[in-house]
Amino acid sequence: MLVAGVPLRAAKAAAPARVDSPDTFEPGDVINNGHRFFGSVSRGLASVVEEATRRWGRPNGYVLGQEASGAFIGGLRYGEGTLFTRNAGDTHVYWEGPSVGFDWGGDGARTMMLAYGLPAVDALFTRYVGINGSAYFVGGFGMTALAANESVVVPIRSGVGLRLGANIGYLKFTPEATWNPF
């Protein structure tokens, strides 16, 4: 079900052309690794990954990790995980970011992020802007799209907690942990 497609349409315009190269991941590879990562809650994962693949093509990287967030009008999100690529190996990454909007609550989530159009691992380490609260939801999984330069990152989250509302913000990826979301 599509709640509102504003961020997905905006990121689609910034999305790179579909490339089916050996450096990208087949949807089945991503789904299988996601099932292992998310465990028993992964029933809706295949539908969300298929929708992302339909919109942006095959990812050339993906992150598996966990994050926590909280908000009362303004919010913060912190996470860590591993970026998997076919041509550059695995890299530990961190992300953090502020948000502002009509938003309150807190949550903890296991997160898979599909990465599209990354020219190199270091290109991930920047700010990705997007709107949360308007996304594609299937089987307990939520998908939003964040864009920076020619790259798109699509976080897919499943977790516990209660966070309601809509906000605008960004995620900043870093190679080392930091408390500074700016």
mmCIF file of C-alpha atoms in Angstrom, residues 22-178:
data_model
loop_
_atom_site.group_PDB
_atom_site.id
_atom_site.type_symbol
_atom_site.label_atom_id
_atom_site.label_comp_id
_atom_site.label_asym_id
_atom_site.label_seq_id
_atom_site.Cartn_x
_atom_site.Cartn_y
_atom_site.Cartn_z
ATOM 1 C CA PRO A 22 28.233 -8.314 -12.229
ATOM 2 C CA ASP A 23 28.775 -5.692 -9.495
ATOM 3 C CA THR A 24 25.051 -5.574 -8.648
ATOM 4 C CA PHE A 25 22.953 -7.931 -6.538
ATOM 5 C CA GLU A 26 20.099 -10.076 -7.857
ATOM 6 C CA PRO A 27 16.835 -9.514 -5.959
ATOM 7 C CA GLY A 28 16.981 -13.158 -4.804
ATOM 8 C CA ASP A 29 20.415 -12.623 -3.207
ATOM 9 C CA VAL A 30 19.152 -9.581 -1.305
ATOM 10 C CA ILE A 31 15.962 -11.363 -0.224
ATOM 11 C CA ASN A 32 17.844 -14.470 1.001
ATOM 12 C CA ASN A 33 20.316 -12.403 3.036
ATOM 13 C CA GLY A 34 17.438 -10.310 4.380
ATOM 14 C CA HIS A 35 15.546 -13.433 5.474
ATOM 15 C CA ARG A 36 18.622 -14.619 7.393
ATOM 16 C CA PHE A 37 19.053 -11.159 8.944
ATOM 17 C CA PHE A 38 15.431 -10.362 9.848
ATOM 18 C CA GLY A 39 14.530 -13.931 10.852
ATOM 19 C CA SER A 40 10.925 -14.881 11.475
ATOM 20 C CA VAL A 41 9.530 -11.391 10.819
ATOM 21 C CA SER A 42 10.637 -11.386 7.185
ATOM 22 C CA ARG A 43 7.395 -12.366 5.416
ATOM 23 C CA GLY A 44 6.917 -8.973 3.744
ATOM 24 C CA LEU A 45 10.578 -8.477 2.865
ATOM 25 C CA ALA A 46 10.351 -10.031 -0.605
ATOM 26 C CA SER A 47 7.531 -7.672 -1.625
ATOM 27 C CA VAL A 48 9.412 -4.595 -0.434
ATOM 28 C CA VAL A 49 12.685 -5.637 -2.140
ATOM 29 C CA GLU A 50 10.799 -6.409 -5.356
ATOM 30 C CA GLU A 51 9.172 -2.960 -5.260
ATOM 31 C CA ALA A 52 12.562 -1.281 -4.730
ATOM 32 C CA THR A 53 14.054 -3.312 -7.592
ATOM 33 C CA ARG A 54 11.137 -2.342 -9.831
ATOM 34 C CA ARG A 55 11.717 1.360 -9.092
ATOM 35 C CA TRP A 56 15.525 1.605 -9.014
ATOM 36 C CA GLY A 57 16.909 -1.592 -10.554
ATOM 37 C CA ARG A 58 19.444 -3.881 -8.938
ATOM 38 C CA PRO A 59 21.422 -2.429 -5.996
ATOM 39 C CA ASN A 60 25.202 -2.400 -6.154
ATOM 40 C CA GLY A 61 25.427 -2.589 -2.360
ATOM 41 C CA TYR A 62 23.359 -3.143 0.743
ATOM 42 C CA VAL A 63 23.713 -2.493 4.466
ATOM 43 C CA LEU A 64 22.522 -4.825 7.231
ATOM 44 C CA GLY A 65 22.416 -3.224 10.678
ATOM 45 C CA GLN A 66 20.387 -1.928 13.571
ATOM 46 C CA GLU A 67 19.297 1.510 14.676
ATOM 47 C CA ALA A 68 17.443 3.418 17.365
ATOM 48 C CA SER A 69 15.499 6.640 17.045
ATOM 49 C CA GLY A 70 13.373 8.976 19.075
ATOM 50 C CA ALA A 71 11.448 12.166 18.441
ATOM 51 C CA PHE A 72 9.277 14.851 19.919
ATOM 52 C CA ILE A 73 8.836 17.355 17.061
ATOM 53 C CA GLY A 74 12.602 17.107 16.478
ATOM 54 C CA GLY A 75 14.180 13.689 16.354
ATOM 55 C CA LEU A 76 17.448 11.786 16.157
ATOM 56 C CA ARG A 77 18.384 8.440 14.619
ATOM 57 C CA TYR A 78 21.587 6.445 15.203
ATOM 58 C CA GLY A 79 22.631 3.151 13.668
ATOM 59 C CA GLU A 80 25.449 0.873 12.667
ATOM 60 C CA GLY A 81 25.887 -1.994 10.263
ATOM 61 C CA THR A 82 27.919 -3.531 7.475
ATOM 62 C CA LEU A 83 27.918 -2.419 3.834
ATOM 63 C CA PHE A 84 28.182 -5.409 1.493
ATOM 64 C CA THR A 85 29.404 -4.924 -2.085
ATOM 65 C CA ARG A 86 30.462 -7.368 -4.777
ATOM 66 C CA ASN A 87 33.551 -5.468 -5.924
ATOM 67 C CA ALA A 88 34.879 -3.737 -2.774
ATOM 68 C CA GLY A 89 34.228 -6.206 0.045
ATOM 69 C CA ASP A 90 32.465 -5.505 3.329
ATOM 70 C CA THR A 91 32.785 -2.237 5.265
ATOM 71 C CA HIS A 92 31.500 -1.354 8.750
ATOM 72 C CA VAL A 93 29.431 1.854 8.606
ATOM 73 C CA TYR A 94 27.573 4.127 11.018
ATOM 74 C CA TRP A 95 24.719 6.512 10.388
ATOM 75 C CA GLU A 96 23.063 9.284 12.307
ATOM 76 C CA GLY A 97 20.701 12.049 11.476
ATOM 77 C CA PRO A 98 18.302 14.676 12.734
ATOM 78 C CA SER A 99 14.704 15.173 11.655
ATOM 79 C CA VAL A 100 12.006 17.748 12.193
ATOM 80 C CA GLY A 101 8.262 17.496 11.684
ATOM 81 C CA PHE A 102 5.024 16.271 13.205
ATOM 82 C CA ASP A 103 6.622 13.281 14.821
ATOM 83 C CA TRP A 104 6.853 11.683 18.278
ATOM 84 C CA GLY A 105 7.862 8.397 19.881
ATOM 85 C CA GLY A 106 10.791 6.042 19.747
ATOM 86 C CA ASP A 107 11.760 2.796 18.102
ATOM 87 C CA GLY A 108 14.506 0.276 17.587
ATOM 88 C CA ALA A 109 14.819 -1.502 14.266
ATOM 89 C CA ARG A 110 16.755 -4.015 12.270
ATOM 90 C CA THR A 111 17.555 -2.211 9.065
ATOM 91 C CA MET A 112 18.472 -3.237 5.545
ATOM 92 C CA MET A 113 19.484 -0.413 3.221
ATOM 93 C CA LEU A 114 19.699 -0.990 -0.508
ATOM 94 C CA ALA A 115 22.300 1.222 -2.205
ATOM 95 C CA TYR A 116 21.944 2.277 -5.838
ATOM 96 C CA GLY A 117 24.507 4.084 -7.974
ATOM 97 C CA LEU A 118 27.413 4.031 -5.507
ATOM 98 C CA PRO A 119 30.546 4.658 -7.594
ATOM 99 C CA ALA A 120 32.784 3.641 -4.640
ATOM 100 C CA VAL A 121 32.405 2.715 -0.965
ATOM 101 C CA ASP A 122 33.591 6.182 0.109
ATOM 102 C CA ALA A 123 30.696 7.729 -1.852
ATOM 103 C CA LEU A 124 28.331 6.371 0.821
ATOM 104 C CA PHE A 125 29.889 8.693 3.423
ATOM 105 C CA THR A 126 27.696 11.753 2.872
ATOM 106 C CA ARG A 127 24.213 13.047 3.772
ATOM 107 C CA TYR A 128 21.140 11.457 2.189
ATOM 108 C CA VAL A 129 17.996 13.593 2.323
ATOM 109 C CA GLY A 130 14.433 12.313 2.403
ATOM 110 C CA ILE A 131 10.971 12.475 3.900
ATOM 111 C CA ASN A 132 9.946 9.838 6.435
ATOM 112 C CA GLY A 133 6.394 8.959 7.303
ATOM 113 C CA SER A 134 5.372 8.644 3.671
ATOM 114 C CA ALA A 135 6.495 5.302 2.400
ATOM 115 C CA TYR A 136 5.646 1.922 0.964
ATOM 116 C CA PHE A 137 4.562 -0.549 3.671
ATOM 117 C CA VAL A 138 4.144 -4.323 3.297
ATOM 118 C CA GLY A 139 3.983 -6.978 6.019
ATOM 119 C CA GLY A 140 5.462 -4.839 8.798
ATOM 120 C CA PHE A 141 8.295 -3.485 6.650
ATOM 121 C CA GLY A 142 8.599 0.178 5.717
ATOM 122 C CA MET A 143 10.562 1.567 2.779
ATOM 123 C CA THR A 144 11.616 5.155 2.148
ATOM 124 C CA ALA A 145 14.097 6.597 -0.329
ATOM 125 C CA LEU A 146 16.962 8.977 0.428
ATOM 126 C CA ALA A 147 19.042 10.650 -2.273
ATOM 127 C CA ALA A 148 22.472 12.286 -2.520
ATOM 128 C CA ASN A 149 24.306 13.190 -5.711
ATOM 129 C CA GLU A 150 23.618 10.325 -8.149
ATOM 130 C CA SER A 151 23.109 7.724 -5.402
ATOM 131 C CA VAL A 152 19.925 6.492 -3.749
ATOM 132 C CA VAL A 153 19.737 4.636 -0.425
ATOM 133 C CA VAL A 154 16.515 2.783 0.395
ATOM 134 C CA PRO A 155 16.195 1.919 4.114
ATOM 135 C CA ILE A 156 13.897 -1.033 4.835
ATOM 136 C CA ARG A 157 13.056 -1.247 8.533
ATOM 137 C CA SER A 158 11.336 -3.696 10.843
ATOM 138 C CA GLY A 159 11.388 -3.116 14.565
ATOM 139 C CA VAL A 160 9.723 -2.477 17.872
ATOM 140 C CA GLY A 161 8.474 0.720 19.440
ATOM 141 C CA LEU A 162 6.039 3.423 18.503
ATOM 142 C CA ARG A 163 6.930 6.398 16.374
ATOM 143 C CA LEU A 164 4.126 8.241 14.621
ATOM 144 C CA GLY A 165 4.041 11.180 12.285
ATOM 145 C CA ALA A 166 5.901 12.560 9.317
ATOM 146 C CA ASN A 167 9.215 14.353 9.202
ATOM 147 C CA ILE A 168 11.939 15.567 6.923
ATOM 148 C CA GLY A 169 15.541 14.861 7.701
ATOM 149 C CA TYR A 170 18.681 13.205 6.516
ATOM 150 C CA LEU A 171 20.980 10.322 7.307
ATOM 151 C CA LYS A 172 24.697 10.976 7.445
ATOM 152 C CA PHE A 173 26.886 7.907 6.896
ATOM 153 C CA THR A 174 30.318 7.821 8.537
ATOM 154 C CA PRO A 175 33.162 5.280 8.768
ATOM 155 C CA GLU A 176 33.390 5.817 12.554
ATOM 156 C CA ALA A 177 30.775 6.261 15.284
ATOM 157 C CA THR A 178 29.877 9.814 16.277
#
